[in-house]
CSV table of C-alpha atoms in Angstrom, one decimal:
chain,number,residue,atom,x,y,z
A,1139,MET,CA,108.3,84.6,90.8
A,1140,ILE,CA,111.0,83.3,88.6
A,1141,HIS,CA,110.8,82.1,85.1
A,1142,GLN,CA,114.0,80.6,83.4
A,1143,GLY,CA,116.2,82.1,86.0
A,1144,THR,CA,114.6,85.5,85.8
A,1145,ALA,CA,113.1,87.0,88.9
A,1146,TYR,CA,109.9,88.9,88.4
A,1147,ASP,CA,106.6,90.7,89.9
A,1148,LEU,CA,103.5,91.1,87.6
A,1149,THR,CA,100.8,93.4,89.6
A,1150,GLY,CA,97.9,95.6,88.6
A,1151,PRO,CA,94.5,95.2,87.1
A,1152,GLU,CA,94.7,91.9,84.5
A,1153,ASP,CA,93.0,93.8,81.6
A,1154,ALA,CA,94.9,97.1,81.8
A,1155,PRO,CA,97.8,97.7,79.4
A,1156,VAL,CA,101.1,96.3,80.3
A,1157,VAL,CA,104.0,98.4,81.4
A,1158,ALA,CA,107.4,96.8,81.6
A,1159,LEU,CA,110.2,98.6,83.7
A,1160,ILE,CA,113.8,97.7,83.4
A,1161,HIS,CA,116.2,98.9,86.1
A,1162,GLY,CA,119.8,100.3,85.7
A,1163,LEU,CA,123.4,98.7,86.1
A,1164,GLY,CA,124.0,97.3,89.5
A,1165,LEU,CA,120.4,97.8,90.9
A,1166,THR,CA,117.4,95.5,91.1
A,1167,ARG,CA,113.9,96.0,90.3
A,1168,ALA,CA,113.4,97.4,93.7
A,1169,VAL,CA,114.6,101.0,92.3
A,1170,TRP,CA,110.8,101.1,90.8
A,1171,GLN,CA,109.3,101.4,94.5
A,1172,TRP,CA,108.9,105.2,94.0
A,1173,LEU,CA,107.1,104.6,90.4
A,1174,ILE,CA,104.8,101.7,91.1
A,1175,PRO,CA,102.3,103.5,93.3
A,1176,ASP,CA,101.7,105.9,90.6
A,1177,LEU,CA,101.0,103.2,88.1
A,1178,THR,CA,97.7,101.7,89.4
A,1179,LYS,CA,95.9,101.9,85.8
A,1180,PHE,CA,98.4,99.5,84.4
A,1181,ARG,CA,99.5,96.0,84.4
A,1182,VAL,CA,103.2,96.5,85.7
A,1183,LEU,CA,106.1,93.8,85.0
A,1184,THR,CA,109.2,94.5,87.0
A,1185,TYR,CA,112.2,92.0,86.9
A,1186,ASP,CA,115.7,91.8,87.6
A,1187,LEU,CA,118.0,91.9,84.6
A,1188,ILE,CA,120.6,88.8,84.0
A,1189,GLY,CA,123.0,88.6,86.9
A,1190,HIS,CA,121.4,91.1,89.4
A,1191,GLY,CA,119.0,90.8,92.3
A,1192,GLU,CA,117.6,87.5,92.4
A,1193,THR,CA,118.2,86.6,88.7
A,1194,ALA,CA,120.6,84.2,87.7
A,1195,PRO,CA,124.0,85.1,86.7
A,1196,PRO,CA,125.0,84.9,82.8
A,1197,GLU,CA,126.4,82.2,80.7
A,1198,GLY,CA,129.6,83.7,79.4
A,1199,ASP,CA,129.6,87.3,78.2
A,1200,PRO,CA,126.0,88.6,77.9
A,1201,THR,CA,125.2,91.2,75.2
A,1202,LEU,CA,122.9,94.0,75.1
A,1203,LYS,CA,120.7,91.6,72.7
A,1204,ASP,CA,120.9,89.0,75.3
A,1205,LEU,CA,119.3,91.5,77.7
A,1206,SER,CA,116.5,92.5,74.9
A,1207,ASP,CA,116.0,88.8,74.6
A,1208,GLN,CA,115.6,87.9,78.6
A,1209,LEU,CA,112.5,90.6,78.4
A,1210,ALA,CA,111.1,88.9,75.1
A,1211,ASP,CA,111.2,85.5,76.7
A,1212,LEU,CA,109.6,86.8,80.0
A,1213,LEU,CA,106.8,88.3,77.8
A,1214,ASP,CA,106.2,85.1,76.0
A,1215,HIS,CA,106.1,83.1,79.1
A,1216,LEU,CA,103.6,85.8,80.7
A,1217,GLN,CA,101.6,85.2,77.5
A,1218,ILE,CA,101.9,89.1,77.0
A,1219,GLU,CA,102.0,90.2,73.1
A,1220,ARG,CA,102.6,93.8,73.8
A,1221,ALA,CA,103.9,96.2,76.3
A,1222,ALA,CA,105.1,99.7,76.8
A,1223,ILE,CA,108.6,99.5,77.7
A,1224,VAL,CA,110.3,101.9,80.5
A,1225,GLY,CA,114.0,101.8,80.9
A,1226,PHE,CA,116.3,103.6,83.1
A,1227,SER,CA,120.3,104.0,82.6
A,1228,LEU,CA,121.3,100.5,81.4
A,1229,GLY,CA,117.6,99.7,81.2
A,1230,GLY,CA,117.1,102.5,78.5
A,1231,MET,CA,119.5,101.0,76.4
A,1232,VAL,CA,117.8,97.6,76.7
A,1233,ALA,CA,114.4,99.3,76.1
A,1234,ARG,CA,115.6,100.9,72.7
A,1235,ARG,CA,117.0,97.6,71.8
A,1236,PHE,CA,113.9,95.8,72.4
A,1237,ALA,CA,112.0,98.3,70.7
A,1238,GLN,CA,114.1,97.6,67.7
A,1239,ASP,CA,114.2,93.8,67.8
A,1240,HIS,CA,110.2,93.7,68.7
A,1241,ARG,CA,108.5,96.9,66.9
A,1242,ASP,CA,105.4,94.9,66.8
A,1243,ARG,CA,105.4,94.3,70.4
A,1244,THR,CA,106.4,97.8,71.8
A,1245,THR,CA,103.2,99.9,72.2
A,1246,ALA,CA,105.2,102.8,73.9
A,1247,LEU,CA,109.0,103.7,75.0
A,1248,VAL,CA,110.3,105.7,77.9
A,1249,VAL,CA,113.8,106.2,78.2
A,1250,LEU,CA,115.1,107.6,81.4
A,1251,HIS,CA,118.6,108.9,81.9
A,1252,SER,CA,120.2,106.8,79.3
A,1253,ALA,CA,123.3,106.9,77.2
A,1254,HIS,CA,123.8,108.2,73.5
A,1255,THR,CA,127.4,108.1,71.8
A,1256,ARG,CA,129.8,109.4,74.4
A,1257,SER,CA,132.5,111.7,73.7
A,1258,GLU,CA,136.0,110.4,73.9
A,1259,LYS,CA,136.6,111.7,77.2
A,1260,GLN,CA,133.4,110.2,78.1
A,1261,GLN,CA,134.2,106.9,76.8
A,1262,SER,CA,137.6,106.8,78.6
A,1263,ALA,CA,135.8,107.7,81.8
A,1264,ILE,CA,133.4,104.7,81.5
A,1265,LEU,CA,136.2,102.4,80.5
A,1266,TYR,CA,138.2,103.6,83.6
A,1267,ARG,CA,135.4,102.6,85.9
A,1268,VAL,CA,135.1,99.2,84.1
A,1269,ASP,CA,138.7,98.5,84.6
A,1270,GLN,CA,137.9,99.5,88.5
A,1271,ALA,CA,135.1,97.2,88.9
A,1272,ARG,CA,137.1,94.2,87.1
A,1273,ASP,CA,140.0,94.6,89.4
A,1274,HIS,CA,138.1,95.7,92.7
A,1275,GLY,CA,134.5,94.8,92.2
A,1276,PRO,CA,131.5,97.5,92.8
A,1277,GLU,CA,133.0,98.7,95.9
A,1278,ALA,CA,135.5,100.6,93.9
A,1279,THR,CA,133.2,102.5,92.1
A,1280,VAL,CA,130.1,103.1,94.3
A,1281,GLU,CA,130.9,105.9,96.2
A,1282,LEU,CA,131.9,108.0,93.4
A,1283,ALA,CA,128.9,106.8,91.7
A,1284,LEU,CA,126.8,108.3,94.5
A,1285,GLN,CA,128.2,111.7,93.8
A,1286,ARG,CA,127.3,111.5,90.3
A,1287,TRP,CA,123.9,110.0,91.0
A,1288,TYR,CA,122.5,112.2,93.8
A,1289,THR,CA,122.7,116.2,94.1
A,1290,GLU,CA,124.8,117.6,97.0
A,1291,GLU,CA,121.7,118.2,99.0
A,1292,ALA,CA,120.6,114.6,99.0
A,1293,GLN,CA,124.0,113.3,99.7
A,1294,ALA,CA,124.1,115.5,102.9
A,1295,THR,CA,120.5,114.8,104.1
A,1296,ARG,CA,119.2,111.5,102.7
A,1297,PRO,CA,121.5,109.0,104.3
A,1298,ASP,CA,119.0,106.3,104.2
A,1299,LEU,CA,118.8,106.9,100.1
A,1300,MET,CA,122.6,106.5,100.2
A,1301,ASP,CA,122.6,103.6,102.2
A,1302,LEU,CA,119.6,101.7,100.0
A,1303,THR,CA,121.8,102.6,96.8
A,1304,ARG,CA,124.9,101.4,98.2
A,1305,HIS,CA,123.3,98.3,99.4
A,1306,TRP,CA,122.1,97.7,96.0
A,1307,VAL,CA,125.4,98.0,94.3
A,1308,LEU,CA,127.5,96.4,96.7
A,1309,ALA,CA,125.4,93.4,96.6
A,1310,ASN,CA,126.6,92.7,93.0
A,1311,LYS,CA,129.4,89.7,92.6
A,1312,ARG,CA,132.5,91.5,90.9
A,1313,GLU,CA,132.9,88.9,88.3
A,1314,VAL,CA,129.2,89.5,87.1
A,1315,TYR,CA,129.1,93.2,87.5
A,1316,VAL,CA,132.0,93.8,85.2
A,1317,LYS,CA,130.2,91.9,82.4
A,1318,LEU,CA,127.4,93.9,82.6
A,1319,TYR,CA,129.2,97.1,82.9
A,1320,ARG,CA,130.7,96.4,79.7
A,1321,ILE,CA,127.4,96.4,78.1
A,1322,LEU,CA,126.9,99.9,79.3
A,1323,ALA,CA,130.3,100.8,78.0
A,1324,HIS,CA,130.2,99.2,74.6
A,1325,GLY,CA,126.7,98.6,73.7
A,1326,VAL,CA,125.3,102.0,72.8
A,1327,GLU,CA,126.6,102.0,69.2
A,1328,GLU,CA,124.0,99.3,68.3
A,1329,ILE,CA,121.4,101.4,69.3
A,1330,VAL,CA,122.1,104.5,67.8
A,1331,ALA,CA,120.5,105.9,64.5
A,1332,PRO,CA,118.3,102.7,64.1
A,1333,SER,CA,117.5,101.9,60.7
A,1334,PRO,CA,114.5,102.2,59.7
A,1335,PRO,CA,113.8,104.7,62.8
A,1336,LEU,CA,111.9,103.8,65.5
A,1337,THR,CA,108.2,105.2,65.2
A,1338,VAL,CA,106.8,104.0,68.6
A,1339,PRO,CA,105.6,107.0,70.6
A,1340,THR,CA,108.3,107.9,73.1
A,1341,LEU,CA,109.5,109.9,76.0
A,1342,VAL,CA,112.9,110.7,76.6
A,1343,LEU,CA,113.9,112.2,80.2
A,1344,THR,CA,117.1,113.1,82.2
A,1345,GLY,CA,118.1,115.6,84.8
A,1346,ASP,CA,120.3,118.8,84.0
A,1347,GLU,CA,123.0,117.8,86.3
A,1348,ASP,CA,123.3,113.9,85.0
A,1349,THR,CA,126.8,114.2,84.0
A,1350,GLY,CA,127.0,110.6,82.6
A,1351,ASN,CA,123.6,110.6,80.5
A,1352,GLY,CA,122.8,114.3,80.2
A,1353,PRO,CA,120.7,116.5,78.1
A,1354,GLU,CA,122.8,116.4,74.9
A,1355,MET,CA,122.3,112.8,75.1
A,1356,SER,CA,118.7,112.7,75.7
A,1357,MET,CA,118.2,115.3,72.9
A,1358,ALA,CA,120.2,113.1,70.4
A,1359,ILE,CA,118.0,109.8,71.4
A,1360,ALA,CA,114.7,112.1,70.9
A,1361,GLU,CA,116.1,113.6,67.6
A,1362,GLU,CA,116.3,110.0,66.1
A,1363,ILE,CA,112.6,109.2,67.2
A,1364,PRO,CA,110.0,111.3,65.1
A,1365,ARG,CA,107.9,113.1,67.5
A,1366,ALA,CA,109.5,111.7,70.6
A,1367,ARG,CA,108.9,114.0,73.6
A,1368,LEU,CA,111.9,115.4,75.6
A,1369,VAL,CA,111.8,116.4,79.3
A,1370,ILE,CA,115.1,117.8,80.9
A,1371,LEU,CA,114.6,118.1,84.9
A,1372,LYS,CA,116.2,121.2,86.6
A,1373,GLY,CA,118.7,120.7,89.5
A,1374,LEU,CA,118.5,116.9,89.2
A,1375,ARG,CA,121.2,113.9,88.5
A,1376,HIS,CA,121.0,110.4,87.6
A,1377,MET,CA,118.9,108.9,90.1
A,1378,ALA,CA,115.9,111.6,90.0
A,1379,LEU,CA,113.6,108.7,90.3
A,1380,ALA,CA,114.8,108.0,93.8
A,1381,GLU,CA,115.6,111.6,94.8
A,1382,ALA,CA,112.6,113.4,93.5
A,1383,PRO,CA,109.9,110.7,92.5
A,1384,GLN,CA,107.4,113.2,91.5
A,1385,ALA,CA,109.5,114.9,89.2
A,1386,VAL,CA,110.0,111.9,87.3
A,1387,ASN,CA,106.6,110.3,87.8
A,1388,ARG,CA,104.4,113.0,86.7
A,1389,PRO,CA,105.6,113.1,83.0
A,1390,VAL,CA,106.0,109.6,82.6
A,1391,VAL,CA,102.6,108.6,84.0
A,1392,ASP,CA,101.0,111.6,81.9
A,1393,PHE,CA,102.6,110.1,78.9
A,1394,LEU,CA,101.7,106.6,79.3
A,1395,THR,CA,97.8,107.5,80.3
A,1396,GLU,CA,97.7,109.6,76.8
A,1397,VAL,CA,99.3,107.0,74.7
A,1398,LEU,CA,98.1,103.8,76.0
A,1399,ARG,CA,94.5,104.8,75.9
Protein backbone atom coordinates (compact mmCIF):
# COMPACT_ATOMS: atom_id res chain seq x y z
CA MET A 1 0.00 0.00 0.00
CA ILE A 2 1.09 3.58 -0.57
CA HIS A 3 0.20 6.80 1.27
CA GLN A 4 1.58 10.18 0.12
CA GLY A 5 4.39 8.38 -1.64
CA THR A 6 5.26 6.13 1.31
CA ALA A 7 5.06 2.38 0.62
CA TYR A 8 4.02 0.34 3.65
CA ASP A 9 2.56 -2.92 4.95
CA LEU A 10 0.39 -3.36 8.03
CA THR A 11 -0.17 -6.90 9.28
CA GLY A 12 -1.18 -8.79 12.40
CA PRO A 13 -4.16 -8.70 14.79
CA GLU A 14 -6.06 -5.43 14.50
CA ASP A 15 -6.51 -5.13 18.26
CA ALA A 16 -2.89 -5.87 19.16
CA PRO A 17 -0.26 -3.30 20.22
CA VAL A 18 1.36 -1.65 17.21
CA VAL A 19 5.07 -2.08 16.47
CA ALA A 20 6.60 0.09 13.73
CA LEU A 21 9.84 -1.15 12.13
CA ILE A 22 12.28 1.29 10.49
CA HIS A 23 15.02 -0.08 8.23
CA GLY A 24 18.55 1.23 7.65
CA LEU A 25 20.28 3.24 4.95
CA GLY A 26 20.18 1.76 1.46
CA LEU A 27 17.83 -1.06 2.48
CA THR A 28 14.04 -1.51 2.35
CA ARG A 29 11.28 -2.77 4.60
CA ALA A 30 12.10 -6.26 3.30
CA VAL A 31 15.01 -6.36 5.77
CA TRP A 32 12.46 -7.19 8.48
CA GLN A 33 11.54 -10.51 6.87
CA TRP A 34 13.47 -12.41 9.54
CA LEU A 35 11.85 -10.64 12.52
CA ILE A 36 8.22 -10.39 11.43
CA PRO A 37 7.45 -14.14 11.81
CA ASP A 38 8.23 -13.80 15.54
CA LEU A 39 5.97 -10.75 16.00
CA THR A 40 2.67 -12.60 15.62
CA LYS A 41 1.28 -11.10 18.84
CA PHE A 42 1.59 -7.57 17.49
CA ARG A 43 0.18 -5.31 14.80
CA VAL A 44 3.27 -4.72 12.67
CA LEU A 45 3.88 -1.69 10.47
CA THR A 46 6.79 -1.73 8.02
CA TYR A 47 7.50 0.97 5.46
CA ASP A 48 10.20 2.24 3.15
CA LEU A 49 11.98 5.40 4.22
CA ILE A 50 11.94 8.44 1.95
CA GLY A 51 14.00 7.69 -1.15
CA HIS A 52 14.17 3.94 -0.49
CA GLY A 53 12.46 0.92 -1.98
CA GLU A 54 9.02 1.75 -3.32
CA THR A 55 8.74 5.10 -1.52
CA ALA A 56 9.03 8.34 -3.50
CA PRO A 57 12.34 10.24 -3.56
CA PRO A 58 12.71 13.35 -1.42
CA GLU A 59 12.07 16.89 -2.51
CA GLY A 60 15.23 18.82 -1.78
CA ASP A 61 17.60 17.65 0.94
CA PRO A 62 15.77 15.65 3.64
CA THR A 63 16.64 15.88 7.33
CA LEU A 64 16.34 13.45 10.21
CA LYS A 65 13.21 15.34 11.30
CA ASP A 66 11.72 14.79 7.84
CA LEU A 67 12.15 11.04 8.39
CA SER A 68 10.51 11.34 11.81
CA ASP A 69 7.65 13.33 10.29
CA GLN A 70 7.21 10.65 7.61
CA LEU A 71 6.41 8.08 10.30
CA ALA A 72 4.13 10.47 12.20
CA ASP A 73 2.17 11.21 9.01
CA LEU A 74 1.83 7.51 8.23
CA LEU A 75 0.58 6.74 11.75
CA ASP A 76 -1.94 9.59 11.42
CA HIS A 77 -3.16 8.18 8.10
CA LEU A 78 -3.60 4.74 9.65
CA GLN A 79 -5.30 6.24 12.73
CA ILE A 80 -2.67 4.73 15.00
CA GLU A 81 -2.31 6.87 18.10
CA ARG A 82 0.64 5.12 19.72
CA ALA A 83 3.27 2.59 18.70
CA ALA A 84 6.46 0.89 19.77
CA ILE A 85 9.25 2.03 17.46
CA VAL A 86 12.00 -0.37 16.39
CA GLY A 87 14.83 1.13 14.33
CA PHE A 88 17.92 -0.40 12.75
CA SER A 89 21.02 1.73 12.02
CA LEU A 90 19.71 4.91 10.33
CA GLY A 91 16.29 3.65 11.38
CA GLY A 92 17.51 3.69 14.98
CA MET A 93 18.31 7.37 14.57
CA VAL A 94 14.85 7.98 13.14
CA ALA A 95 13.30 6.04 16.02
CA ARG A 96 15.07 8.18 18.61
CA ARG A 97 14.14 11.39 16.81
CA PHE A 98 10.51 10.23 16.65
CA ALA A 99 10.55 9.35 20.35
CA GLN A 100 11.84 12.86 21.11
CA ASP A 101 9.32 14.54 18.81
CA HIS A 102 6.34 12.41 19.88
CA ARG A 103 6.90 11.26 23.43
CA ASP A 104 3.19 10.67 24.05
CA ARG A 105 2.92 8.45 20.96
CA THR A 106 5.90 6.19 21.69
CA THR A 107 5.09 3.15 23.83
CA ALA A 108 8.54 1.55 23.62
CA LEU A 109 11.82 2.06 21.81
CA VAL A 110 14.20 -0.53 20.34
CA VAL A 111 17.49 0.79 18.93
CA LEU A 112 19.45 -1.77 16.89
CA HIS A 113 23.05 -1.17 15.75
CA SER A 114 22.73 2.61 15.74
CA ALA A 115 25.09 5.55 16.13
CA HIS A 116 26.01 7.86 18.95
CA THR A 117 28.64 10.62 18.80
CA ARG A 118 31.49 9.48 16.56
CA SER A 119 35.19 9.95 17.13
CA GLU A 120 37.06 12.18 14.70
CA LYS A 121 38.39 9.09 12.95
CA GLN A 122 34.93 7.51 12.69
CA GLN A 123 33.40 10.73 11.36
CA SER A 124 36.16 11.10 8.78
CA ALA A 125 35.52 7.54 7.62
CA ILE A 126 31.80 8.05 7.13
CA LEU A 127 32.31 11.38 5.37
CA TYR A 128 34.72 9.64 3.00
CA ARG A 129 32.00 7.10 2.20
CA VAL A 130 29.50 9.93 1.62
CA ASP A 131 31.92 11.42 -0.91
CA GLN A 132 32.31 8.03 -2.60
CA ALA A 133 28.54 7.66 -2.83
CA ARG A 134 28.23 11.18 -4.24
CA ASP A 135 30.86 10.62 -6.91
CA HIS A 136 30.29 6.99 -7.83
CA GLY A 137 26.99 5.81 -6.36
CA PRO A 138 26.22 2.91 -4.00
CA GLU A 139 28.36 0.53 -6.04
CA ALA A 140 31.42 2.36 -4.70
CA THR A 141 30.61 1.46 -1.10
CA VAL A 142 28.67 -1.80 -1.17
CA GLU A 143 31.51 -4.36 -1.14
CA LEU A 144 33.25 -2.80 1.83
CA ALA A 145 29.86 -2.47 3.49
CA LEU A 146 29.31 -6.21 3.19
CA GLN A 147 32.64 -6.77 4.92
CA ARG A 148 31.66 -4.45 7.77
CA TRP A 149 28.13 -5.77 8.04
CA TYR A 150 28.68 -9.55 7.99
CA THR A 151 31.13 -11.84 9.72
CA GLU A 152 33.84 -13.51 7.68
CA GLU A 153 32.00 -16.81 8.02
CA ALA A 154 28.81 -15.38 6.55
CA GLN A 155 30.75 -13.72 3.74
CA ALA A 156 32.27 -17.11 2.86
CA THR A 157 29.23 -19.37 3.32
CA ARG A 158 26.13 -17.24 2.64
CA PRO A 159 26.37 -16.03 -0.98
CA ASP A 160 22.56 -15.80 -1.01
CA LEU A 161 22.64 -13.27 1.81
CA MET A 162 25.48 -11.32 0.21
CA ASP A 163 23.61 -11.19 -3.12
CA LEU A 164 20.35 -10.11 -1.48
CA THR A 165 21.98 -7.33 0.51
CA ARG A 166 24.00 -6.21 -2.50
CA HIS A 167 20.79 -6.11 -4.57
CA TRP A 168 19.07 -3.89 -2.01
CA VAL A 169 21.95 -1.41 -1.87
CA LEU A 170 22.60 -1.26 -5.60
CA ALA A 171 18.93 -0.54 -6.28
CA ASN A 172 19.41 2.94 -4.82
CA LYS A 173 19.83 5.90 -7.17
CA ARG A 174 23.07 7.80 -6.60
CA GLU A 175 21.57 11.27 -6.32
CA VAL A 176 19.03 10.07 -3.73
CA TYR A 177 21.32 7.69 -1.84
CA VAL A 178 23.86 10.38 -1.05
CA LYS A 179 21.17 12.67 0.38
CA LEU A 180 20.13 10.00 2.86
CA TYR A 181 23.74 9.08 3.56
CA ARG A 182 24.32 12.68 4.68
CA ILE A 183 21.59 12.25 7.30
CA LEU A 184 23.42 9.21 8.65
CA ALA A 185 26.64 11.22 8.76
CA HIS A 186 25.35 14.48 10.21
CA GLY A 187 22.10 13.73 12.03
CA VAL A 188 23.48 12.09 15.15
CA GLU A 189 24.11 15.23 17.17
CA GLU A 190 20.44 16.24 17.19
CA ILE A 191 19.49 13.04 19.06
CA VAL A 192 22.41 12.90 21.51
CA ALA A 193 21.64 13.79 25.15
CA PRO A 194 17.97 14.71 24.64
CA SER A 195 16.64 17.23 27.13
CA PRO A 196 14.57 16.24 28.94
CA PRO A 197 15.82 12.64 28.71
CA LEU A 198 13.64 10.01 27.08
CA THR A 199 11.78 7.95 29.67
CA VAL A 200 10.11 5.38 27.41
CA PRO A 201 10.98 1.69 27.99
CA THR A 202 14.02 1.11 25.78
CA LEU A 203 16.16 -1.75 24.51
CA VAL A 204 19.53 -0.96 22.89
CA LEU A 205 21.32 -3.75 21.00
CA THR A 206 24.40 -4.19 18.83
CA GLY A 207 27.10 -6.72 17.98
CA ASP A 208 30.54 -6.71 19.55
CA GLU A 209 32.10 -6.79 16.05
CA ASP A 210 29.99 -3.92 14.67
CA THR A 211 32.79 -1.48 13.89
CA GLY A 212 30.58 1.47 12.93
CA ASN A 213 27.87 1.18 15.57
CA GLY A 214 29.58 -0.86 18.24
CA PRO A 215 29.21 -1.52 21.96
CA GLU A 216 30.60 1.84 23.09
CA MET A 217 27.93 3.66 21.05
CA SER A 218 25.11 1.44 22.30
CA MET A 219 26.34 1.90 25.86
CA ALA A 220 26.28 5.67 25.39
CA ILE A 221 22.74 5.56 23.99
CA ALA A 222 21.54 3.37 26.87
CA GLU A 223 23.20 5.58 29.48
CA GLU A 224 21.15 8.56 28.30
CA ILE A 225 17.81 6.76 28.77
CA PRO A 226 16.90 5.84 32.35
CA ARG A 227 16.52 2.07 32.90
CA ALA A 228 17.32 1.27 29.26
CA ARG A 229 18.37 -2.32 28.67
CA LEU A 230 21.59 -3.06 26.81
CA VAL A 231 22.34 -6.23 24.83
CA ILE A 232 25.71 -6.87 23.17
CA LEU A 233 25.73 -9.87 20.84
CA LYS A 234 29.00 -11.79 20.74
CA GLY A 235 30.65 -12.58 17.42
CA LEU A 236 28.21 -10.60 15.25
CA ARG A 237 28.44 -7.48 13.14
CA HIS A 238 26.05 -4.87 11.76
CA MET A 239 23.57 -7.13 9.95
CA ALA A 240 23.06 -9.60 12.76
CA LEU A 241 19.30 -9.38 12.17
CA ALA A 242 19.85 -11.14 8.82
CA GLU A 243 22.87 -13.32 9.62
CA ALA A 244 21.67 -14.65 12.99
CA PRO A 245 17.99 -13.69 13.28
CA GLN A 246 17.23 -15.52 16.51
CA ALA A 247 20.09 -13.79 18.32
CA VAL A 248 18.29 -10.50 17.64
CA ASN A 249 14.71 -11.70 17.67
CA ARG A 250 14.74 -13.30 21.11
CA PRO A 251 15.71 -10.20 23.12
CA VAL A 252 13.56 -7.92 20.96
CA VAL A 253 10.43 -10.07 21.18
CA ASP A 254 10.92 -10.76 24.90
CA PHE A 255 11.30 -7.04 25.56
CA LEU A 256 8.26 -6.01 23.52
CA THR A 257 6.13 -8.78 25.04
CA GLU A 258 7.01 -7.59 28.52
CA VAL A 259 6.55 -3.84 28.09
CA LEU A 260 3.53 -3.88 25.75
CA ARG A 261 1.24 -5.97 27.93
